[in-house]
Short mmCIF file of C-alpha atoms and ligand atoms in Angstrom, two decimals:
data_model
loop_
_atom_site.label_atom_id
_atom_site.label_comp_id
_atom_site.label_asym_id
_atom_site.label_seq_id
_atom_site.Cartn_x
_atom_site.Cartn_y
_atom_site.Cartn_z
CA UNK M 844 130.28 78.77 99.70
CA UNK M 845 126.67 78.12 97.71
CA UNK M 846 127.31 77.71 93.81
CA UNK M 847 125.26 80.70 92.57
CA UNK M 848 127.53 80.65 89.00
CA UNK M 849 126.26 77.10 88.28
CA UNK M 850 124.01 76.79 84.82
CA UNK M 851 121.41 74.70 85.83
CA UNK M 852 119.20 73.39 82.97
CA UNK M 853 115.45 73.96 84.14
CA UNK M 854 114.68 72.74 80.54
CA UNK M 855 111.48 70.20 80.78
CA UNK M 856 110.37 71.15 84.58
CA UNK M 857 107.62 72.78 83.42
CA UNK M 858 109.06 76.39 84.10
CA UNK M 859 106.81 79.97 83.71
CA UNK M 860 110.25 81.36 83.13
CA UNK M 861 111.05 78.85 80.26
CA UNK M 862 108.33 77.35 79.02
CA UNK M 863 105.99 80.42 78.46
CA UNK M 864 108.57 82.31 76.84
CA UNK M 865 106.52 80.97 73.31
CA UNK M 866 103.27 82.77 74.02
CA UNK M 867 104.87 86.15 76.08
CA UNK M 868 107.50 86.52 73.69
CA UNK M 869 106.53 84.78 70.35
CA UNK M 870 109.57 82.46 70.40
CA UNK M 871 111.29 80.43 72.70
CA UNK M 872 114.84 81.98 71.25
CA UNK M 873 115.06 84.39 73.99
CA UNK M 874 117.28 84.75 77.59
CA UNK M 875 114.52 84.46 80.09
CA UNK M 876 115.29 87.03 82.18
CA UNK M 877 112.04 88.32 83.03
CA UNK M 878 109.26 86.44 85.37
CA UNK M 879 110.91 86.71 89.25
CA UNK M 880 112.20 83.33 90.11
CA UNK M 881 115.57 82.53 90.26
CA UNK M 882 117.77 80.52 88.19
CA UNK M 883 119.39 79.45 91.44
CA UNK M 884 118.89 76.08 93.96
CA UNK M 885 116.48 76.29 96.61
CA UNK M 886 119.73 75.87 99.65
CA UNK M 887 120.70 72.28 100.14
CA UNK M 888 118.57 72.15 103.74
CA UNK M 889 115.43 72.79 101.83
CA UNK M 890 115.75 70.39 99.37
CA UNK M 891 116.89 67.78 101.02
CA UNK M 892 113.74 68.33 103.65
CA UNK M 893 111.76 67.80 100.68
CA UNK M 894 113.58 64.79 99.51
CA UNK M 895 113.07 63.20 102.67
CA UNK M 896 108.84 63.94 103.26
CA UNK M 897 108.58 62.68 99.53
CA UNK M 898 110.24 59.37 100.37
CA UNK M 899 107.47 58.39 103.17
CA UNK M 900 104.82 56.99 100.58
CA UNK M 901 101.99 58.48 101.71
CA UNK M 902 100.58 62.31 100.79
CA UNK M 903 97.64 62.79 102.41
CA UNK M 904 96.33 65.87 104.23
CA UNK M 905 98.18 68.07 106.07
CA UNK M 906 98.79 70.24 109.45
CA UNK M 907 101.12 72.95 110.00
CA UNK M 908 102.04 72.51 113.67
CA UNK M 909 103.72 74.96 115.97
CA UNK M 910 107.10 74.88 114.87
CA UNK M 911 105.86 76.43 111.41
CA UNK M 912 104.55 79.47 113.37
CA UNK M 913 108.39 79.46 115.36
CA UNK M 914 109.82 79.66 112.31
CA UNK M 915 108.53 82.62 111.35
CA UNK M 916 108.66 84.15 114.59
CA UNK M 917 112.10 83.59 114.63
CA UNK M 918 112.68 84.63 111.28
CA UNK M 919 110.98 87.63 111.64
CA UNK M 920 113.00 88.34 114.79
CA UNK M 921 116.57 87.83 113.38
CA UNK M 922 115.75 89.30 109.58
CA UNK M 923 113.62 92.82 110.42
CA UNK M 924 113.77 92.80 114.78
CA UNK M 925 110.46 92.70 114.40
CA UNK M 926 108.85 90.79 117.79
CA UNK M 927 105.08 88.71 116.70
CA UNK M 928 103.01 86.66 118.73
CA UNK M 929 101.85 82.99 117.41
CA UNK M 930 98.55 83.76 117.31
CA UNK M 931 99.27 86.93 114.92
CA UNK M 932 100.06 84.32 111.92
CA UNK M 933 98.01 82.77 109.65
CA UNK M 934 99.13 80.74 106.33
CA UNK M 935 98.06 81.62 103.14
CA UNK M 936 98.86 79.49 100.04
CA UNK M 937 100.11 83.19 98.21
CA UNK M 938 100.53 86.64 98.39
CA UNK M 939 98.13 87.41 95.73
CA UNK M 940 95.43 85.38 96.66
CA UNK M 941 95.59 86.76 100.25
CA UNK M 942 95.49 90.19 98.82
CA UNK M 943 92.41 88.85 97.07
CA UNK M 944 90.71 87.06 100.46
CA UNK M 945 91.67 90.70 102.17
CA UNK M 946 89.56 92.76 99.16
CA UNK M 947 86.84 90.73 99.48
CA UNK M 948 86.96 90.75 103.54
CA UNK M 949 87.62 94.32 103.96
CA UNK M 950 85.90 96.27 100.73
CA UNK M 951 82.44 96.07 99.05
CA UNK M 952 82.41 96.36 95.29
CA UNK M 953 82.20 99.64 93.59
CA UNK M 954 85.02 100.87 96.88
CA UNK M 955 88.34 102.41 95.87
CA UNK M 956 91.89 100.85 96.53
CA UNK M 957 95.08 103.08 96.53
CA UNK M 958 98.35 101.66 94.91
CA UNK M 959 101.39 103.13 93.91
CA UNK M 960 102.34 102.41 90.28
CA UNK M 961 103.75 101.65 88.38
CA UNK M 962 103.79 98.11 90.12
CA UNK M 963 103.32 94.67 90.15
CA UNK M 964 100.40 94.04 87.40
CA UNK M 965 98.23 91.42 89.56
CA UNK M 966 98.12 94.47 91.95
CA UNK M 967 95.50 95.77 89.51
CA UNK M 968 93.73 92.56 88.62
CA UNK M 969 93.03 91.78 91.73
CA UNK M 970 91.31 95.19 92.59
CA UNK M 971 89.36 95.02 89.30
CA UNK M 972 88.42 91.51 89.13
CA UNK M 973 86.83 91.90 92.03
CA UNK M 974 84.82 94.72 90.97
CA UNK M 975 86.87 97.67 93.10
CA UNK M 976 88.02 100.36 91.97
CA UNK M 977 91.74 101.08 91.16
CA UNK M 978 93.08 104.38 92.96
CA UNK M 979 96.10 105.34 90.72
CA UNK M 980 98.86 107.30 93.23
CA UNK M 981 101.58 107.45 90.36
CA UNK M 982 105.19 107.49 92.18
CA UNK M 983 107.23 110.58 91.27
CA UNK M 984 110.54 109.00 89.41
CA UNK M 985 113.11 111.63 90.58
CA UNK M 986 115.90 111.01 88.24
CA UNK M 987 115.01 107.22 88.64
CA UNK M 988 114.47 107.44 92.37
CA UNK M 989 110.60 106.80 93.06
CA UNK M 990 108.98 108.74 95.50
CA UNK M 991 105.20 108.70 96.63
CA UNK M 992 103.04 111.43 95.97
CA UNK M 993 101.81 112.34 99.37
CA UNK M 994 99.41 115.40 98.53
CA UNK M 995 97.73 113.01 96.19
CA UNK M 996 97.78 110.00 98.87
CA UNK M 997 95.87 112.34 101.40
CA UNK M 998 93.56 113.24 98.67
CA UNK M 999 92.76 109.90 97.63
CA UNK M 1000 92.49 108.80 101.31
CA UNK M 1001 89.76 111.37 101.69
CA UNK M 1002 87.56 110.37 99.73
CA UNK M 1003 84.75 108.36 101.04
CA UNK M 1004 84.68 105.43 99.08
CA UNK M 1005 88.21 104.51 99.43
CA UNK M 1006 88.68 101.34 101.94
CA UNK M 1007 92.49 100.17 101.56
CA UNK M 1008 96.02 101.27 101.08
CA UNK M 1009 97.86 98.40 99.08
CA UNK M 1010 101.11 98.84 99.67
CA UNK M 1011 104.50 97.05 97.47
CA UNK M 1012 106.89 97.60 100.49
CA UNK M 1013 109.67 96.72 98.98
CA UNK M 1014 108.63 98.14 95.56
CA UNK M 1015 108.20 95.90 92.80
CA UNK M 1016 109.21 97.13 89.71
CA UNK M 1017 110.92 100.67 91.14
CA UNK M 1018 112.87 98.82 94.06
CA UNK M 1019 112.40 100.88 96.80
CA UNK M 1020 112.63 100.38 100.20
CA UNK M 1021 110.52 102.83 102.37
CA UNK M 1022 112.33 104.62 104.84
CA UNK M 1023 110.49 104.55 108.68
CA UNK M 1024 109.16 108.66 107.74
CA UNK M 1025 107.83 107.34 105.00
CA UNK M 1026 105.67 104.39 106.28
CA UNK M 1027 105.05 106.94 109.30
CA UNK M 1028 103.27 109.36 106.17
CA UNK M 1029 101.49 106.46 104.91
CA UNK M 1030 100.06 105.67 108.54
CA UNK M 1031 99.03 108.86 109.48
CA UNK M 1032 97.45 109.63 106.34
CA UNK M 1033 95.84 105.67 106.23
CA UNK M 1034 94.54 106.03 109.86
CA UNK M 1035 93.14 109.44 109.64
CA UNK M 1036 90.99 108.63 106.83
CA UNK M 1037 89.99 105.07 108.30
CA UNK M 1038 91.70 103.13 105.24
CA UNK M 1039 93.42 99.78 106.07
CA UNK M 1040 96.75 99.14 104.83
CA UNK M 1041 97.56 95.39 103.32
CA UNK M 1042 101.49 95.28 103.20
CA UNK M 1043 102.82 93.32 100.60
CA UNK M 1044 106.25 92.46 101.97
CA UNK M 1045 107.27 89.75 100.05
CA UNK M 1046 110.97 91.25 98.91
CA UNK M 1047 111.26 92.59 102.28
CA UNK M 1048 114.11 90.21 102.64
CA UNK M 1049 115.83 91.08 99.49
CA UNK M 1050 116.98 94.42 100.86
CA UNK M 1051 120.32 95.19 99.11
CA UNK M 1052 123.45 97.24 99.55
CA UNK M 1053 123.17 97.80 103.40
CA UNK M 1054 119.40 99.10 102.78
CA UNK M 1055 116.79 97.59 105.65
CA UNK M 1056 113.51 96.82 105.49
CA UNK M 1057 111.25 98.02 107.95
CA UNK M 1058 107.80 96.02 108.67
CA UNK M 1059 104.66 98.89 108.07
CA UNK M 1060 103.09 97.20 111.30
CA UNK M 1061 106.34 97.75 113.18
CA UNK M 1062 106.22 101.28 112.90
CA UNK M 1063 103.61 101.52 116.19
CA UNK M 1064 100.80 99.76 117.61
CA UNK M 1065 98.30 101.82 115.97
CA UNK M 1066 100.01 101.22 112.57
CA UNK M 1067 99.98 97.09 113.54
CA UNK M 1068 96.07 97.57 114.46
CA UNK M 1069 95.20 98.97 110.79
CA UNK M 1070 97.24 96.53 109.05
CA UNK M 1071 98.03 93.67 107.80
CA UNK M 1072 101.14 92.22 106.38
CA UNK M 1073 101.73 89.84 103.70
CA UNK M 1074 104.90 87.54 103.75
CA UNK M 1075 106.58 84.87 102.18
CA UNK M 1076 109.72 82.46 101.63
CA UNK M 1077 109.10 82.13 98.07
CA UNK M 1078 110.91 85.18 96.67
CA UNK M 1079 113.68 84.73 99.37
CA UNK M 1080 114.50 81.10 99.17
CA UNK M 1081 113.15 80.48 95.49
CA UNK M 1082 110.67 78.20 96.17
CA UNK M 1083 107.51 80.31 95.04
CA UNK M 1084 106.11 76.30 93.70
CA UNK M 1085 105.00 75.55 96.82
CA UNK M 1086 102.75 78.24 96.95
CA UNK M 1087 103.42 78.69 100.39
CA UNK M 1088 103.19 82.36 102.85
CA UNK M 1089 101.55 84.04 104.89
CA UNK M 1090 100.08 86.78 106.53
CA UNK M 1091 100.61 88.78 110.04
CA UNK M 1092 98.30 91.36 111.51
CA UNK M 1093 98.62 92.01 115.72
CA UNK M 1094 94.45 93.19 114.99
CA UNK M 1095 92.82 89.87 115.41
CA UNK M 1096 89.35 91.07 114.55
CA UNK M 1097 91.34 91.84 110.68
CA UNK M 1098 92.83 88.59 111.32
CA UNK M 1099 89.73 86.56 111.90
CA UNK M 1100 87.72 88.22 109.19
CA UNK M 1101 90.75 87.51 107.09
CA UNK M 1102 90.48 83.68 108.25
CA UNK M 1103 86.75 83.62 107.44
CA UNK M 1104 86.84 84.50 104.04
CA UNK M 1105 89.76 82.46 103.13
CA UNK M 1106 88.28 79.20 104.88
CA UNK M 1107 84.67 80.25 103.56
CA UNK M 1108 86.72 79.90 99.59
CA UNK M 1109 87.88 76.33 101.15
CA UNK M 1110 92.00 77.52 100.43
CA UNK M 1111 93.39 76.80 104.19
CA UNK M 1112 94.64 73.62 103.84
CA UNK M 1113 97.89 74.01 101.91
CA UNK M 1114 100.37 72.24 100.28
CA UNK M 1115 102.05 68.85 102.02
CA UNK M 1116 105.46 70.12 101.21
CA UNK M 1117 104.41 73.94 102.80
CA UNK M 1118 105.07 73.60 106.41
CA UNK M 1119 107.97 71.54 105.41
CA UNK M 1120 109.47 73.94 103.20
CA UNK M 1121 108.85 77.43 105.19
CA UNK M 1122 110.44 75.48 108.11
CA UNK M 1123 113.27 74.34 106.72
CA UNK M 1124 114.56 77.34 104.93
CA UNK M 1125 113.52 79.97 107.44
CA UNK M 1126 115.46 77.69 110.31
CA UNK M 1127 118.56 76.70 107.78
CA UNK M 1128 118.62 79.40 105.16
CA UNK M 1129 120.53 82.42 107.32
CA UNK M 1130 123.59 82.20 105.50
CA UNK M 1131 122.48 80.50 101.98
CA UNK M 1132 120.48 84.41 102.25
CA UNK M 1133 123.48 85.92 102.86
CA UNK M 1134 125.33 84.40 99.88
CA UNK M 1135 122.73 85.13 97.99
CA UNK M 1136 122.54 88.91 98.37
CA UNK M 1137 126.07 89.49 97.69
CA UNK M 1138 125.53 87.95 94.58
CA UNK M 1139 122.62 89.61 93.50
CA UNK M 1140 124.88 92.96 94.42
CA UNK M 1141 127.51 91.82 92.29
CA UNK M 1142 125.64 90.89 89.48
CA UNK M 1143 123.76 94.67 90.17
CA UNK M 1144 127.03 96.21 90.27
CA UNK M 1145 128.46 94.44 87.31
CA UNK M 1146 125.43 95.53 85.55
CA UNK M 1147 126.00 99.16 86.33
CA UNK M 1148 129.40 99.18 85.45
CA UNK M 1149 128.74 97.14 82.10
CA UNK M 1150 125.76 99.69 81.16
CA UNK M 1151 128.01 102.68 81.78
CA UNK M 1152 130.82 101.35 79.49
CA UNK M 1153 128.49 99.87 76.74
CA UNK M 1154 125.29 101.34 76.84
CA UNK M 1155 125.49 104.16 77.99
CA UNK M 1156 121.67 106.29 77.66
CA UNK M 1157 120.44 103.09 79.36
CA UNK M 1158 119.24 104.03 83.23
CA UNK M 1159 118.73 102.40 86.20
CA UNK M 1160 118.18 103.68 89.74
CA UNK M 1161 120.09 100.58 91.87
CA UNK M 1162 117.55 99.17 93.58
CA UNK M 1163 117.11 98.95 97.00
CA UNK M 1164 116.30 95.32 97.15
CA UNK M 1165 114.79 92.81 95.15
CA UNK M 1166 116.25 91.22 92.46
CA UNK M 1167 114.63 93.03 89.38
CA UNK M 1168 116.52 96.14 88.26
CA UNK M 1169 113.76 98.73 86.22
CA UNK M 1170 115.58 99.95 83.11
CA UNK M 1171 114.81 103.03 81.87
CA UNK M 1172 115.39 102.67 77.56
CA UNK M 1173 113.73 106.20 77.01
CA UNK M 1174 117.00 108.17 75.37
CA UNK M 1175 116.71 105.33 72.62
CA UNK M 1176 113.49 107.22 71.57
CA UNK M 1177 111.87 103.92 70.15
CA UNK M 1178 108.26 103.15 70.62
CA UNK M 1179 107.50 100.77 72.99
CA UNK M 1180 106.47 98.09 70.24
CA UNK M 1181 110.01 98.77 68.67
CA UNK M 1182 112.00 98.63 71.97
CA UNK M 1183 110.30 94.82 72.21
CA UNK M 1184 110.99 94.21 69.26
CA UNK M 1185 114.36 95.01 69.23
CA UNK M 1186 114.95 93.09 72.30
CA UNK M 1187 113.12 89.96 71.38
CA UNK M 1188 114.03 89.59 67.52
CA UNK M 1189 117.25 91.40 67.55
CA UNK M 1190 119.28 90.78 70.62
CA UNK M 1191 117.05 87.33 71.78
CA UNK M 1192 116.35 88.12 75.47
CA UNK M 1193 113.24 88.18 77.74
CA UNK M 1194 112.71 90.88 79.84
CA UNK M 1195 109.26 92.14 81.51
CA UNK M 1196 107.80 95.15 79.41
CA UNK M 1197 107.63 98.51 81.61
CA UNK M 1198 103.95 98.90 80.57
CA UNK M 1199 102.43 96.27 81.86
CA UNK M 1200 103.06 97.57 85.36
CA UNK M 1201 101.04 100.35 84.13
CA UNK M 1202 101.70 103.93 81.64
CA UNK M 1203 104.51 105.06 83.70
CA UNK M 1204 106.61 102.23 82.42
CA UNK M 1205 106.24 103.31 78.72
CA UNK M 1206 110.05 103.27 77.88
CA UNK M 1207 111.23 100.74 80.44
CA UNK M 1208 111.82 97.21 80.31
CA UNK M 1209 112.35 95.22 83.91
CA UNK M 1210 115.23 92.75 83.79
CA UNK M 1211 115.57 89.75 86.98
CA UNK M 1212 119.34 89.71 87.77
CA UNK M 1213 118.95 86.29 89.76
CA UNK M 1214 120.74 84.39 87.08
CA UNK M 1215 124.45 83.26 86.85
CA UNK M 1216 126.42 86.10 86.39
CA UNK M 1217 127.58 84.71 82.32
CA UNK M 1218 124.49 84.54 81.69
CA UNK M 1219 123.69 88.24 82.39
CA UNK M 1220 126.64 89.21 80.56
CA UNK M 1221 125.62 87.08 77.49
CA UNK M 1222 122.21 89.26 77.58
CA UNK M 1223 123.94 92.24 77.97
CA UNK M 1224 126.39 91.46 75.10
CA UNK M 1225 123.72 90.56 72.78
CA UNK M 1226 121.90 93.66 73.44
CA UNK M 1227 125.41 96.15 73.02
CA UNK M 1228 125.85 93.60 69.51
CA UNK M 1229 122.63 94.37 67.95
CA UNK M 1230 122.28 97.93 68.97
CA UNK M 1231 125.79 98.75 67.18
CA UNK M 1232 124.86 96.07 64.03
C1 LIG S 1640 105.03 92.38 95.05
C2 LIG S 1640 104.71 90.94 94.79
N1 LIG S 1640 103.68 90.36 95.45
C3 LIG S 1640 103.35 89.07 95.26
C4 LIG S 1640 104.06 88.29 94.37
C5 LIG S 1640 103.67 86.86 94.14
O1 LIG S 1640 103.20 86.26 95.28
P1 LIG S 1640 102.58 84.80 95.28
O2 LIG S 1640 103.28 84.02 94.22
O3 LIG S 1640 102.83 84.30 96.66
O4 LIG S 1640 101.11 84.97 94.99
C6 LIG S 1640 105.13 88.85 93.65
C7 LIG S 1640 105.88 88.06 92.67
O5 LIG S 1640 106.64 88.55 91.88
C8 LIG S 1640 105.46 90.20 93.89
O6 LIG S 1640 106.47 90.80 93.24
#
């Protein structure tokens, strides 16, 4: 059995999670529980890979040879029966900035991008950094299950500057998982209207409580032709500092275009410890993934149970996967600046504020349950303390 109750002290690693809690939250006196990594190990196989490239002395440049491309092949197989060819991979050093390469290889400036929000906030920086325009589809929260707004989708397909669908498959901050007639709408209405999909599936293997993820290019061929997906160990195995994934698309015209522009921006090479990590934890990690999901569904569950005794007008829809659970504060009828502050000042924890994954999360706060189990319940418990001081 993996150790997921162990306190590890990540205290002078240079964390995001720890050591910018200072300038998000104005203090460090706060229970990160907020930026999605894992206060977890990376599984034993993984580091112990890495220990044992770091002791040869030498870090020069790297190649990713064929069994990196097995790996995932294999992985892909075994997690989501979903059957790719070699040549259908290519490695990125990060979601986001493959998003980014596919933006600037598959839309001109001034074009419009669809996304569902609320949702993952660099989904909107990378669209308007890059001088695109962001297509708002606003998911319809029925009682805290999202749904997407198809009539709008078709509209906003339609019109003629609109290039790409980017899809959060699983959904990051509502936790969805799309069912197969959903991704089938999303097709149909992408293909008719000649917009590409980019499929950010990096929770895809987070799927919780039985749920299972089902790759958009899986759905048909033609749905694999006007796609691309985007994938990753990082969120699975917790090892999002090597700034290692990847992307998939069975279209190699998308594929090569894809290539061009991220060789052409000189970010191919990767990381030394990227092949060695993928590899290891995608070949190792079957079980350590296992493990790790019924914990995250405990901690979920415990969470549930806990809000419903203590707090509860809190809300949360349990998520489908990933490890971030989108709380819904809005029967506490505090402003958005007083909910923070509350939570920051008053009860000391960190959580991600609802709005920055855009208006619809006015009232929410999102909370990463990929901690130790006491340490959840010590957040929780300071937040049922001060609300009843
Ligand atoms: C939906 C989604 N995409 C991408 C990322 C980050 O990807 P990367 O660190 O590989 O750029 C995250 C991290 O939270 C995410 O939730």
């Amino acid at each position: 059995m993996y150790d997921f109750d162990k306190i590890i002290n990540r205290q002078g690693t240079n964390a995001y999670k720890l050591d910018l809690r200072e300038k998000n939250f104005g203090t460090n006196n706060v229970i990160p529980l907020w930026v999605a990594d894992m206060d977890f190990a990376a599984p034993p196989e993984v580091q112990q890979a890495i220990q044992d490239r770091a002791k040869h002395e030498i870090y020069g440049y790297t190649i990713r040879k064929e069994e990196f491309t097995s790996a995932i092949v294999n992985w892909l197989q075994s997690q989501h029966q979903w059957s790719i060819k070699h040549d259908w991979i290519e490695y990125s050093p990060g979601v986001v900035p493959a998003i980014a390469f596919s933006v600037l290889s598959f839309s001109n400036e001034g074009d419009g991008i669809i996304i569902n929000t609320p949702v993952y906030p660099p989904f909107y920086s990378v669209i308007a950094d890059n001088n695109r325009k962001v297509l708002k589809n606003s998911l319809v929260n029925n009682d805290g299950r999202y749904e997407i707004d198809f009539a709008l989708l078709e509209e906003q397909a339609a019109l003629p500057d609109t290039k790409i669908f980017l899809l959060c498959s699983p959904h990051n901050p509502v936790g969805r998982v799309w069912s197969r007639s959903e991704l089938e709408r999303v097709d149909a209405i992408c293909r008719k209207h000649g917009v590409l999909v980019l499929a950010d599936e990096i929770h895809s293997d987070l799927a919780l409580f039985g749920h299972q993820h089902i790759p958009f290019a899986s759905i048909n061929d033609e749905a694999a032709k006007n796609s691309i997906s985007f994938m990753a160990p990082s969120k699975t195995f917790n090892i999002a500092g090597f700034s290692t994934s990847y992307v998939v698309s069975s279209n190699l015209k998308l594929l090569n275009a894809y290539r061009s522009t991220q060789n052409r921006l000189q970010l191919h090479m990767g990381h030394l410890f990227s092949g060695v990590a993928l590899t290891s934890a995608y070949n190792n990690g079957h079980e350590w993934l296992k493990q790790l999901k019924s914990y995250l569904e405990t901690n979920v569950l415990f969470i549930e149970r806990y809000l419903s005794e203590s707090l509860p007008e809190l809300r949360f829809f349990r998520p489908e996967a990933t490890y971030l659970i989108w709380i819904d504060f809005k029967n506490w009828q505090l402003s958005q600046k007083d909910l923070k502050k509350f939570l920051i000042e008053d009860a000391k924890v960190g959580l991600n504020d609802g709005i920055s994954f855009g208006p619809e999360g006015n009232g929410f706060m999102r909370l990463n349950v990929a901690s130790p189990i006491s340490v959840i319940k010590q957040a929780l418990d300071n937040i049922t303390k001060a609300k009843n001081k």
